[in-house]
mmCIF file of N, CA, C and O in Angstrom:
data_model
loop_
_atom_site.group_PDB
_atom_site.id
_atom_site.type_symbol
_atom_site.label_atom_id
_atom_site.label_comp_id
_atom_site.label_asym_id
_atom_site.label_seq_id
_atom_site.Cartn_x
_atom_site.Cartn_y
_atom_site.Cartn_z
ATOM 1 N N UNK A 1 -7.925 0.008 14.647
ATOM 2 C CA UNK A 1 -8.506 -1.482 13.705
ATOM 3 C C UNK A 1 -8.873 -1.058 12.765
ATOM 4 O O UNK A 1 -9.523 0.209 12.574
ATOM 5 N N UNK A 2 -8.624 -2.443 11.959
ATOM 6 C CA UNK A 2 -8.701 -2.263 10.919
ATOM 7 C C UNK A 2 -10.202 -3.016 10.483
ATOM 8 O O UNK A 2 -10.581 -3.920 10.914
ATOM 9 N N UNK A 3 -10.735 -2.160 9.046
ATOM 10 C CA UNK A 3 -11.872 -2.785 8.656
ATOM 11 C C UNK A 3 -11.676 -3.639 7.730
ATOM 12 O O UNK A 3 -12.353 -5.137 7.947
ATOM 13 N N UNK A 4 -10.080 -4.057 7.209
ATOM 14 C CA UNK A 4 -10.375 -5.028 6.044
ATOM 15 C C UNK A 4 -8.795 -5.601 6.453
ATOM 16 O O UNK A 4 -8.107 -5.344 5.905
ATOM 17 N N UNK A 5 -9.053 -6.476 7.329
ATOM 18 C CA UNK A 5 -7.106 -7.023 7.648
ATOM 19 C C UNK A 5 -7.121 -7.502 6.439
ATOM 20 O O UNK A 5 -8.047 -8.241 5.700
ATOM 21 N N UNK A 6 -5.360 -7.605 6.106
ATOM 22 C CA UNK A 6 -4.895 -8.577 4.878
ATOM 23 C C UNK A 6 -4.513 -10.088 5.383
ATOM 24 O O UNK A 6 -3.655 -10.791 6.413
ATOM 25 N N UNK A 7 -5.456 -11.637 5.430
ATOM 26 C CA UNK A 7 -6.027 -12.568 5.486
ATOM 27 C C UNK A 7 -5.368 -13.484 4.699
ATOM 28 O O UNK A 7 -5.662 -14.560 4.916
ATOM 29 N N UNK A 8 -5.534 -13.171 3.528
ATOM 30 C CA UNK A 8 -4.458 -13.710 2.413
ATOM 31 C C UNK A 8 -3.803 -15.112 2.588
ATOM 32 O O UNK A 8 -2.624 -13.827 3.176
ATOM 33 N N UNK A 9 -3.733 -16.073 2.584
ATOM 34 C CA UNK A 9 -2.676 -16.563 2.690
ATOM 35 C C UNK A 9 -1.715 -16.569 1.529
ATOM 36 O O UNK A 9 -1.961 -16.074 0.748
ATOM 37 N N UNK A 10 -0.250 -17.095 1.796
ATOM 38 C CA UNK A 10 0.402 -17.594 0.783
ATOM 39 C C UNK A 10 0.279 -17.486 -0.329
ATOM 40 O O UNK A 10 -0.176 -18.242 -0.159
ATOM 41 N N UNK A 11 0.629 -17.363 -1.280
ATOM 42 C CA UNK A 11 0.196 -17.559 -2.511
ATOM 43 C C UNK A 11 0.984 -19.002 -2.824
ATOM 44 O O UNK A 11 1.807 -18.644 -3.120
ATOM 45 N N UNK A 12 -0.053 -19.998 -3.048
ATOM 46 C CA UNK A 12 1.023 -21.152 -3.804
ATOM 47 C C UNK A 12 1.351 -21.254 -5.235
ATOM 48 O O UNK A 12 2.635 -22.365 -5.299
ATOM 49 N N UNK A 13 1.349 -19.992 -5.619
ATOM 50 C CA UNK A 13 1.270 -20.140 -7.432
ATOM 51 C C UNK A 13 2.566 -18.533 -7.709
ATOM 52 O O UNK A 13 1.742 -17.813 -7.843
ATOM 53 N N UNK A 14 4.182 -18.596 -7.100
ATOM 54 C CA UNK A 14 4.997 -17.711 -7.086
ATOM 55 C C UNK A 14 4.634 -17.089 -8.353
ATOM 56 O O UNK A 14 4.887 -17.929 -9.459
ATOM 57 N N UNK A 15 5.127 -15.942 -8.425
ATOM 58 C CA UNK A 15 5.063 -15.323 -9.737
ATOM 59 C C UNK A 15 3.874 -14.832 -10.127
ATOM 60 O O UNK A 15 3.581 -14.170 -11.770
ATOM 61 N N UNK A 16 2.650 -15.083 -9.511
ATOM 62 C CA UNK A 16 1.145 -14.363 -9.592
ATOM 63 C C UNK A 16 1.054 -12.765 -9.287
ATOM 64 O O UNK A 16 1.989 -12.910 -8.461
ATOM 65 N N UNK A 17 0.662 -11.938 -9.559
ATOM 66 C CA UNK A 17 0.650 -10.695 -9.261
ATOM 67 C C UNK A 17 -0.705 -10.458 -8.776
ATOM 68 O O UNK A 17 -1.819 -11.020 -8.696
ATOM 69 N N UNK A 18 -0.486 -9.998 -7.514
ATOM 70 C CA UNK A 18 -1.741 -9.311 -6.589
ATOM 71 C C UNK A 18 -1.190 -7.705 -6.746
ATOM 72 O O UNK A 18 -0.567 -7.213 -6.671
ATOM 73 N N UNK A 19 -2.622 -7.083 -6.856
ATOM 74 C CA UNK A 19 -2.611 -5.245 -7.218
ATOM 75 C C UNK A 19 -3.547 -5.077 -6.441
ATOM 76 O O UNK A 19 -5.062 -5.713 -5.935
ATOM 77 N N UNK A 20 -3.703 -4.016 -5.392
ATOM 78 C CA UNK A 20 -4.714 -3.649 -4.592
ATOM 79 C C UNK A 20 -4.614 -2.123 -4.684
ATOM 80 O O UNK A 20 -3.881 -1.445 -4.897
ATOM 81 N N UNK A 21 -6.243 -1.582 -3.826
ATOM 82 C CA UNK A 21 -6.485 -0.142 -3.824
ATOM 83 C C UNK A 21 -6.596 -0.145 -2.027
ATOM 84 O O UNK A 21 -6.946 -1.209 -1.721
ATOM 85 N N UNK A 22 -6.065 0.568 -1.327
ATOM 86 C CA UNK A 22 -5.476 0.821 0.192
ATOM 87 C C UNK A 22 -5.887 2.599 0.501
ATOM 88 O O UNK A 22 -5.038 2.963 -0.087
ATOM 89 N N UNK A 23 -6.999 2.471 1.331
ATOM 90 C CA UNK A 23 -6.459 3.821 1.860
ATOM 91 C C UNK A 23 -6.858 3.628 3.354
ATOM 92 O O UNK A 23 -7.272 2.611 3.981
ATOM 93 N N UNK A 24 -5.783 4.735 3.717
ATOM 94 C CA UNK A 24 -5.262 4.160 4.993
ATOM 95 C C UNK A 24 -5.800 5.872 5.718
ATOM 96 O O UNK A 24 -6.021 7.046 5.117
ATOM 97 N N UNK A 25 -6.092 5.689 7.050
ATOM 98 C CA UNK A 25 -6.799 6.995 7.526
ATOM 99 C C UNK A 25 -6.220 7.233 9.048
ATOM 100 O O UNK A 25 -5.533 6.056 9.243
ATOM 101 N N UNK A 26 -6.449 8.081 9.257
ATOM 102 C CA UNK A 26 -5.434 8.880 10.556
ATOM 103 C C UNK A 26 -4.240 9.915 10.975
ATOM 104 O O UNK A 26 -4.454 10.325 9.617
ATOM 105 N N UNK A 27 -3.286 9.850 11.303
ATOM 106 C CA UNK A 27 -2.931 11.038 11.467
ATOM 107 C C UNK A 27 -1.512 10.338 10.291
ATOM 108 O O UNK A 27 -0.330 9.872 10.870
ATOM 109 N N UNK A 28 -2.256 10.601 9.280
ATOM 110 C CA UNK A 28 -1.419 9.924 7.934
ATOM 111 C C UNK A 28 -0.418 11.057 7.197
ATOM 112 O O UNK A 28 -0.017 10.569 5.838
ATOM 113 N N UNK A 29 -0.746 12.207 6.997
ATOM 114 C CA UNK A 29 0.054 13.257 6.281
ATOM 115 C C UNK A 29 0.545 14.178 7.092
ATOM 116 O O UNK A 29 0.119 14.503 8.519
ATOM 117 N N UNK A 30 1.382 15.086 6.611
ATOM 118 C CA UNK A 30 2.346 15.146 7.164
ATOM 119 C C UNK A 30 3.609 14.414 7.957
ATOM 120 O O UNK A 30 4.058 15.399 8.946
ATOM 121 N N UNK A 31 3.657 13.971 7.775
ATOM 122 C CA UNK A 31 4.842 12.533 8.981
ATOM 123 C C UNK A 31 5.434 11.756 8.012
ATOM 124 O O UNK A 31 5.792 10.731 8.578
ATOM 125 N N UNK A 32 5.423 12.083 6.941
ATOM 126 C CA UNK A 32 6.689 10.838 5.816
ATOM 127 C C UNK A 32 5.872 9.724 6.211
ATOM 128 O O UNK A 32 6.742 9.251 5.031
ATOM 129 N N UNK A 33 4.635 9.878 5.612
ATOM 130 C CA UNK A 33 4.297 8.474 5.510
ATOM 131 C C UNK A 33 4.553 8.368 3.895
ATOM 132 O O UNK A 33 4.709 7.045 3.642
ATOM 133 N N UNK A 34 3.646 8.986 2.665
ATOM 134 C CA UNK A 34 4.193 8.838 1.178
ATOM 135 C C UNK A 34 5.548 8.264 1.058
ATOM 136 O O UNK A 34 6.092 7.348 0.609
ATOM 137 N N UNK A 35 6.369 8.911 1.578
ATOM 138 C CA UNK A 35 7.978 8.440 1.502
ATOM 139 C C UNK A 35 8.810 7.023 2.023
ATOM 140 O O UNK A 35 9.174 6.758 1.696
ATOM 141 N N UNK A 36 7.963 7.014 3.018
ATOM 142 C CA UNK A 36 8.324 6.106 3.549
ATOM 143 C C UNK A 36 7.273 4.666 3.415
ATOM 144 O O UNK A 36 8.144 3.482 2.928
ATOM 145 N N UNK A 37 6.772 4.829 2.719
ATOM 146 C CA UNK A 37 5.672 4.122 1.650
ATOM 147 C C UNK A 37 6.632 3.506 0.455
ATOM 148 O O UNK A 37 6.872 2.309 0.219
ATOM 149 N N UNK A 38 6.953 4.675 0.012
ATOM 150 C CA UNK A 38 7.857 4.684 -1.214
ATOM 151 C C UNK A 38 9.249 3.649 -1.095
ATOM 152 O O UNK A 38 9.799 2.688 -1.560
ATOM 153 N N UNK A 39 9.527 3.978 -0.037
ATOM 154 C CA UNK A 39 10.707 2.852 0.430
ATOM 155 C C UNK A 39 10.312 1.499 0.763
ATOM 156 O O UNK A 39 10.964 0.785 -0.036
ATOM 157 N N UNK A 40 9.773 0.890 1.502
ATOM 158 C CA UNK A 40 8.836 0.210 1.899
ATOM 159 C C UNK A 40 8.659 -0.683 0.334
ATOM 160 O O UNK A 40 8.763 -1.991 0.311
ATOM 161 N N UNK A 41 8.100 -0.044 0.170
ATOM 162 C CA UNK A 41 7.414 -0.928 -1.388
ATOM 163 C C UNK A 41 8.264 -1.184 -1.916
ATOM 164 O O UNK A 41 8.642 -1.839 -2.942
ATOM 165 N N UNK A 42 9.749 0.162 -2.456
ATOM 166 C CA UNK A 42 10.628 0.020 -3.766
ATOM 167 C C UNK A 42 11.728 -1.368 -2.983
ATOM 168 O O UNK A 42 12.010 -2.162 -3.902
ATOM 169 N N UNK A 43 11.761 -1.456 -1.555
ATOM 170 C CA UNK A 43 12.330 -2.754 -0.812
ATOM 171 C C UNK A 43 12.032 -3.925 -0.973
ATOM 172 O O UNK A 43 12.713 -5.198 -1.574
ATOM 173 N N UNK A 44 10.332 -3.633 -1.514
ATOM 174 C CA UNK A 44 9.595 -5.050 -1.696
ATOM 175 C C UNK A 44 9.500 -5.393 -3.241
ATOM 176 O O UNK A 44 8.802 -5.927 -3.345
ATOM 177 N N UNK A 45 9.648 -4.417 -4.155
ATOM 178 C CA UNK A 45 9.882 -4.655 -5.332
ATOM 179 C C UNK A 45 8.540 -4.191 -6.238
ATOM 180 O O UNK A 45 8.516 -4.993 -6.904
ATOM 181 N N UNK A 46 8.046 -3.620 -5.011
ATOM 182 C CA UNK A 46 6.580 -3.731 -5.976
ATOM 183 C C UNK A 46 6.742 -2.072 -6.851
ATOM 184 O O UNK A 46 7.100 -0.847 -6.556
ATOM 185 N N UNK A 47 5.215 -2.132 -7.389
ATOM 186 C CA UNK A 47 4.829 -0.806 -8.647
ATOM 187 C C UNK A 47 3.443 -0.043 -8.002
ATOM 188 O O UNK A 47 2.624 -1.410 -7.465
ATOM 189 N N UNK A 48 3.184 1.027 -8.316
ATOM 190 C CA UNK A 48 2.265 1.259 -8.420
ATOM 191 C C UNK A 48 2.738 2.806 -7.873
ATOM 192 O O UNK A 48 3.322 3.915 -8.439
ATOM 193 N N UNK A 49 1.858 3.688 -6.808
ATOM 194 C CA UNK A 49 1.710 4.595 -6.463
ATOM 195 C C UNK A 49 0.891 5.388 -4.828
ATOM 196 O O UNK A 49 0.790 4.051 -4.428
ATOM 197 N N UNK A 50 1.686 6.405 -4.529
ATOM 198 C CA UNK A 50 1.116 6.407 -3.289
ATOM 199 C C UNK A 50 0.661 8.163 -2.956
ATOM 200 O O UNK A 50 1.674 9.245 -3.623
ATOM 201 N N UNK A 51 -0.242 8.403 -3.066
ATOM 202 C CA UNK A 51 -0.683 9.948 -2.800
ATOM 203 C C UNK A 51 -1.412 10.470 -1.580
ATOM 204 O O UNK A 51 -2.287 9.243 -0.963
ATOM 205 N N UNK A 52 -1.563 11.801 -0.998
ATOM 206 C CA UNK A 52 -2.207 12.461 -0.236
ATOM 207 C C UNK A 52 -3.677 12.045 -0.777
ATOM 208 O O UNK A 52 -3.339 13.350 -2.109
ATOM 209 N N UNK A 53 -5.073 12.664 -0.386
ATOM 210 C CA UNK A 53 -6.090 13.034 -0.444
ATOM 211 C C UNK A 53 -6.725 14.111 0.358
ATOM 212 O O UNK A 53 -5.979 14.257 1.547
ATOM 213 N N UNK A 54 -7.306 14.876 -0.310
ATOM 214 C CA UNK A 54 -7.733 15.820 -0.067
ATOM 215 C C UNK A 54 -8.935 15.495 1.402
ATOM 216 O O UNK A 54 -8.642 17.378 2.707
ATOM 217 N N UNK A 55 -9.322 14.584 1.744
ATOM 218 C CA UNK A 55 -9.842 14.404 3.054
ATOM 219 C C UNK A 55 -8.844 13.937 4.309
ATOM 220 O O UNK A 55 -9.306 13.325 5.424
ATOM 221 N N UNK A 56 -7.304 13.941 4.189
ATOM 222 C CA UNK A 56 -6.726 13.346 5.155
ATOM 223 C C UNK A 56 -6.319 12.431 5.174
ATOM 224 O O UNK A 56 -5.222 12.383 5.624
ATOM 225 N N UNK A 57 -6.528 11.070 3.737
ATOM 226 C CA UNK A 57 -6.470 9.874 4.185
ATOM 227 C C UNK A 57 -4.825 9.980 3.114
ATOM 228 O O UNK A 57 -4.909 10.665 2.391
ATOM 229 N N UNK A 58 -4.324 8.705 3.203
ATOM 230 C CA UNK A 58 -3.634 8.855 1.888
ATOM 231 C C UNK A 58 -4.090 7.207 1.522
ATOM 232 O O UNK A 58 -4.464 6.350 1.763
ATOM 233 N N UNK A 59 -3.803 7.682 -0.292
ATOM 234 C CA UNK A 59 -4.227 6.366 -1.021
ATOM 235 C C UNK A 59 -2.989 5.671 -1.601
ATOM 236 O O UNK A 59 -2.061 6.492 -2.144
ATOM 237 N N UNK A 60 -3.085 4.534 -1.676
ATOM 238 C CA UNK A 60 -1.839 4.079 -2.223
ATOM 239 C C UNK A 60 -2.530 2.383 -3.412
ATOM 240 O O UNK A 60 -3.527 1.621 -2.828
ATOM 241 N N UNK A 61 -1.920 2.530 -4.275
ATOM 242 C CA UNK A 61 -2.163 1.081 -5.494
ATOM 243 C C UNK A 61 -0.855 0.140 -5.378
ATOM 244 O O UNK A 61 0.458 1.344 -5.526
ATOM 245 N N UNK A 62 -0.987 -0.434 -4.929
ATOM 246 C CA UNK A 62 0.316 -1.207 -5.140
ATOM 247 C C UNK A 62 -0.154 -2.388 -6.063
ATOM 248 O O UNK A 62 -0.780 -3.599 -5.938
ATOM 249 N N UNK A 63 0.845 -3.313 -6.496
ATOM 250 C CA UNK A 63 1.377 -4.535 -7.238
ATOM 251 C C UNK A 63 2.288 -4.833 -7.852
ATOM 252 O O UNK A 63 3.925 -4.510 -7.363
ATOM 253 N N UNK A 64 2.407 -6.683 -7.328
ATOM 254 C CA UNK A 64 3.483 -7.579 -7.124
ATOM 255 C C UNK A 64 3.352 -8.387 -7.212
ATOM 256 O O UNK A 64 2.298 -9.193 -6.678
ATOM 257 N N UNK A 65 3.941 -9.602 -6.138
ATOM 258 C CA UNK A 65 4.156 -10.967 -5.236
ATOM 259 C C UNK A 65 3.421 -10.381 -4.632
ATOM 260 O O UNK A 65 3.171 -9.489 -3.999
ATOM 261 N N UNK A 66 2.064 -11.825 -4.673
ATOM 262 C CA UNK A 66 1.622 -11.561 -3.396
ATOM 263 C C UNK A 66 1.769 -11.512 -2.308
ATOM 264 O O UNK A 66 1.136 -10.767 -0.727
ATOM 265 N N UNK A 67 2.651 -12.131 -1.678
ATOM 266 C CA UNK A 67 3.233 -12.410 -0.283
ATOM 267 C C UNK A 67 4.147 -10.918 -0.320
ATOM 268 O O UNK A 67 3.805 -10.265 1.224
ATOM 269 N N UNK A 68 4.541 -9.968 -1.299
ATOM 270 C CA UNK A 68 4.720 -8.744 -0.659
ATOM 271 C C UNK A 68 3.760 -8.026 -0.773
ATOM 272 O O UNK A 68 4.153 -6.554 0.093
ATOM 273 N N UNK A 69 2.838 -7.345 -1.761
ATOM 274 C CA UNK A 69 2.241 -6.947 -1.355
ATOM 275 C C UNK A 69 1.179 -7.090 0.257
ATOM 276 O O UNK A 69 0.869 -6.097 0.585
ATOM 277 N N UNK A 70 1.345 -8.014 0.679
ATOM 278 C CA UNK A 70 0.627 -9.153 1.792
ATOM 279 C C UNK A 70 1.664 -7.872 2.906
ATOM 280 O O UNK A 70 1.325 -7.302 4.098
ATOM 281 N N UNK A 71 3.059 -7.875 2.734
ATOM 282 C CA UNK A 71 3.800 -6.833 3.392
ATOM 283 C C UNK A 71 3.852 -5.452 3.434
ATOM 284 O O UNK A 71 3.779 -5.342 4.580
ATOM 285 N N UNK A 72 3.400 -5.066 2.292
ATOM 286 C CA UNK A 72 3.182 -4.205 2.371
ATOM 287 C C UNK A 72 1.927 -3.813 3.147
ATOM 288 O O UNK A 72 1.918 -2.298 4.299
ATOM 289 N N UNK A 73 0.907 -4.246 2.955
ATOM 290 C CA UNK A 73 -0.733 -3.977 3.988
ATOM 291 C C UNK A 73 -0.347 -3.722 5.033
ATOM 292 O O UNK A 73 -0.601 -3.096 6.080
ATOM 293 N N UNK A 74 0.733 -5.059 5.663
ATOM 294 C CA UNK A 74 0.917 -5.006 6.853
ATOM 295 C C UNK A 74 1.765 -3.970 7.764
ATOM 296 O O UNK A 74 1.269 -3.777 8.598
ATOM 297 N N UNK A 75 2.455 -3.673 6.819
ATOM 298 C CA UNK A 75 3.860 -2.216 7.406
ATOM 299 C C UNK A 75 2.131 -0.620 7.583
ATOM 300 O O UNK A 75 2.665 -0.169 8.393
ATOM 301 N N UNK A 76 1.640 -0.329 6.425
ATOM 302 C CA UNK A 76 0.635 0.089 6.443
ATOM 303 C C UNK A 76 -0.968 0.209 7.549
ATOM 304 O O UNK A 76 -0.595 1.382 7.951
ATOM 305 N N UNK A 77 -0.741 -1.265 8.138
ATOM 306 C CA UNK A 77 -1.138 -0.941 9.638
ATOM 307 C C UNK A 77 -0.374 -0.269 10.268
ATOM 308 O O UNK A 77 -0.880 0.081 11.846
ATOM 309 N N UNK A 78 1.165 -0.334 10.427
ATOM 310 C CA UNK A 78 1.439 0.839 11.264
ATOM 311 C C UNK A 78 1.814 1.786 11.048
ATOM 312 O O UNK A 78 2.507 2.642 11.178
ATOM 313 N N UNK A 79 2.911 1.598 9.389
ATOM 314 C CA UNK A 79 3.065 3.238 8.772
ATOM 315 C C UNK A 79 4.293 3.900 10.041
ATOM 316 O O UNK A 79 4.889 3.071 10.302
ATOM 317 N N UNK A 80 4.969 4.345 9.370
ATOM 318 C CA UNK A 80 6.008 5.376 9.923
ATOM 319 C C UNK A 80 5.810 6.181 11.227
ATOM 320 O O UNK A 80 5.148 6.117 12.073
ATOM 321 N N UNK A 81 7.160 5.794 11.741
ATOM 322 C CA UNK A 81 7.520 6.255 13.114
ATOM 323 C C UNK A 81 6.265 7.383 13.782
ATOM 324 O O UNK A 81 5.719 7.225 15.102
ATOM 325 N N UNK A 82 6.214 8.611 12.964
ATOM 326 C CA UNK A 82 5.153 9.302 13.878
ATOM 327 C C UNK A 82 3.848 9.539 13.296
ATOM 328 O O UNK A 82 3.129 10.305 13.891
ATOM 329 N N UNK A 83 3.355 8.267 12.516
ATOM 330 C CA UNK A 83 1.884 8.272 11.976
ATOM 331 C C UNK A 83 1.227 7.930 12.978
ATOM 332 O O UNK A 83 2.056 7.183 14.306
ATOM 333 N N UNK A 84 -0.412 7.805 13.044
ATOM 334 C CA UNK A 84 -1.138 6.920 13.877
ATOM 335 C C UNK A 84 -1.762 6.278 13.009
ATOM 336 O O UNK A 84 -3.282 7.057 12.329
ATOM 337 N N UNK A 85 -2.012 5.558 12.117
ATOM 338 C CA UNK A 85 -3.280 4.457 11.769
ATOM 339 C C UNK A 85 -3.976 4.076 12.500
ATOM 340 O O UNK A 85 -4.057 3.863 13.422
ATOM 341 N N UNK A 86 -5.200 4.702 11.738
ATOM 342 C CA UNK A 86 -6.365 4.345 12.761
ATOM 343 C C UNK A 86 -6.992 2.908 11.850
ATOM 344 O O UNK A 86 -7.999 2.622 12.481
ATOM 345 N N UNK A 87 -6.946 3.517 10.553
ATOM 346 C CA UNK A 87 -7.814 2.113 9.659
ATOM 347 C C UNK A 87 -7.098 2.036 8.045
ATOM 348 O O UNK A 87 -6.499 3.092 7.621
ATOM 349 N N UNK A 88 -7.227 1.085 7.639
ATOM 350 C CA UNK A 88 -7.001 0.716 6.664
ATOM 351 C C UNK A 88 -7.697 -0.433 5.811
ATOM 352 O O UNK A 88 -8.555 -1.353 6.842
ATOM 353 N N UNK A 89 -7.868 0.293 4.839
ATOM 354 C CA UNK A 89 -9.237 -0.319 4.162
ATOM 355 C C UNK A 89 -8.901 -0.360 2.379
ATOM 356 O O UNK A 89 -7.971 0.196 1.840
ATOM 357 N N UNK A 90 -8.384 -2.481 2.751
ATOM 358 C CA UNK A 90 -7.461 -3.064 1.477
ATOM 359 C C UNK A 90 -8.742 -3.428 0.355
ATOM 360 O O UNK A 90 -9.809 -4.041 1.035
ATOM 361 N N UNK A 91 -8.905 -3.231 -0.474
ATOM 362 C CA UNK A 91 -9.470 -3.646 -1.809
ATOM 363 C C UNK A 91 -8.608 -4.006 -2.548
ATOM 364 O O UNK A 91 -7.736 -3.290 -3.363
ATOM 365 N N UNK A 92 -8.725 -5.155 -3.521
ATOM 366 C CA UNK A 92 -7.456 -6.283 -4.374
ATOM 367 C C UNK A 92 -8.879 -5.864 -5.374
ATOM 368 O O UNK A 92 -10.014 -5.935 -5.920
ATOM 369 N N UNK A 93 -7.612 -5.543 -6.538
ATOM 370 C CA UNK A 93 -7.799 -5.137 -8.078
ATOM 371 C C UNK A 93 -8.003 -5.893 -8.856
ATOM 372 O O UNK A 93 -6.925 -7.144 -8.725
ATOM 373 N N UNK A 94 -8.005 -6.218 -10.161
ATOM 374 C CA UNK A 94 -7.518 -6.981 -11.219
ATOM 375 C C UNK A 94 -6.165 -7.423 -10.965
ATOM 376 O O UNK A 94 -5.392 -5.852 -11.673
ATOM 377 N N UNK A 95 -6.120 -8.437 -10.794
ATOM 378 C CA UNK A 95 -4.356 -8.917 -11.422
ATOM 379 C C UNK A 95 -3.593 -8.092 -12.439
ATOM 380 O O UNK A 95 -4.366 -8.750 -13.657
ATOM 381 N N UNK A 96 -2.509 -7.627 -12.444
ATOM 382 C CA UNK A 96 -1.709 -6.840 -13.577
ATOM 383 C C UNK A 96 -2.393 -5.888 -13.858
ATOM 384 O O UNK A 96 -1.460 -4.893 -14.506
ATOM 385 N N UNK A 97 -3.510 -4.975 -13.845
ATOM 386 C CA UNK A 97 -4.000 -4.085 -13.924
ATOM 387 C C UNK A 97 -3.008 -2.524 -13.454
ATOM 388 O O UNK A 97 -3.650 -1.296 -14.174
ATOM 389 N N UNK A 98 -1.933 -2.510 -13.007
ATOM 390 C CA UNK A 98 -1.011 -1.193 -12.603
ATOM 391 C C UNK A 98 -0.358 -1.618 -13.972
ATOM 392 O O UNK A 98 0.406 -2.499 -13.703
ATOM 393 N N UNK A 99 0.233 -0.298 -14.671
ATOM 394 C CA UNK A 99 1.267 -0.446 -15.636
ATOM 395 C C UNK A 99 2.297 0.404 -14.847
ATOM 396 O O UNK A 99 3.212 0.384 -16.345
ATOM 397 N N UNK A 100 2.634 0.604 -14.124
ATOM 398 C CA UNK A 100 3.108 0.897 -13.917
ATOM 399 C C UNK A 100 4.948 0.740 -13.446
ATOM 400 O O UNK A 100 4.441 -0.686 -13.461
ATOM 401 N N UNK A 101 6.226 0.903 -13.819
ATOM 402 C CA UNK A 101 7.361 0.322 -13.584
ATOM 403 C C UNK A 101 8.276 0.725 -12.863
ATOM 404 O O UNK A 101 9.178 -0.036 -12.098
ATOM 405 N N UNK A 102 7.432 1.698 -11.336
ATOM 406 C CA UNK A 102 8.180 1.657 -10.167
ATOM 407 C C UNK A 102 7.252 2.203 -9.357
ATOM 408 O O UNK A 102 5.748 2.317 -9.570
ATOM 409 N N UNK A 103 7.670 3.030 -8.329
ATOM 410 C CA UNK A 103 6.516 2.987 -7.441
ATOM 411 C C UNK A 103 7.036 4.558 -7.045
ATOM 412 O O UNK A 103 8.202 4.962 -6.471
ATOM 413 N N UNK A 104 5.890 5.415 -7.270
ATOM 414 C CA UNK A 104 6.237 6.790 -7.109
ATOM 415 C C UNK A 104 5.355 7.185 -6.338
ATOM 416 O O UNK A 104 3.709 7.126 -6.114
ATOM 417 N N UNK A 105 5.042 8.765 -6.054
ATOM 418 C CA UNK A 105 4.241 9.456 -5.072
ATOM 419 C C UNK A 105 3.423 10.053 -6.687
ATOM 420 O O UNK A 105 3.848 10.599 -7.612
ATOM 421 N N UNK A 106 2.469 10.362 -6.034
ATOM 422 C CA UNK A 106 1.484 10.669 -7.522
ATOM 423 C C UNK A 106 0.659 11.958 -6.551
ATOM 424 O O UNK A 106 -0.185 11.994 -5.362
ATOM 425 N N UNK A 107 1.326 13.441 -7.091
ATOM 426 C CA UNK A 107 0.614 14.590 -6.802
ATOM 427 C C UNK A 107 -1.137 14.825 -7.019
ATOM 428 O O UNK A 107 -1.119 14.968 -8.090
#
């Protein structure tokens, strides 16, 4: 179950950015989660980062078109084939606060 489902409606003003910080809990390390997340985020044209946390969770910061960020969040609820997502906590950040030019793994 998710504590914070992504229920934002489609943005009526395309071209605006949405920036989020997401913590994904469950069986999300050692299952290719970060690499699959990068692929999904790149396919959506997002920028940001993904990293494993020492507590076993995965942390994602993503920025892009609001609908595309929502698509990534929906994917984070499922994860890749071998993951088992138990919780997804989404926090919206100030739009445009991510200065990355790509989507990368942060070690």
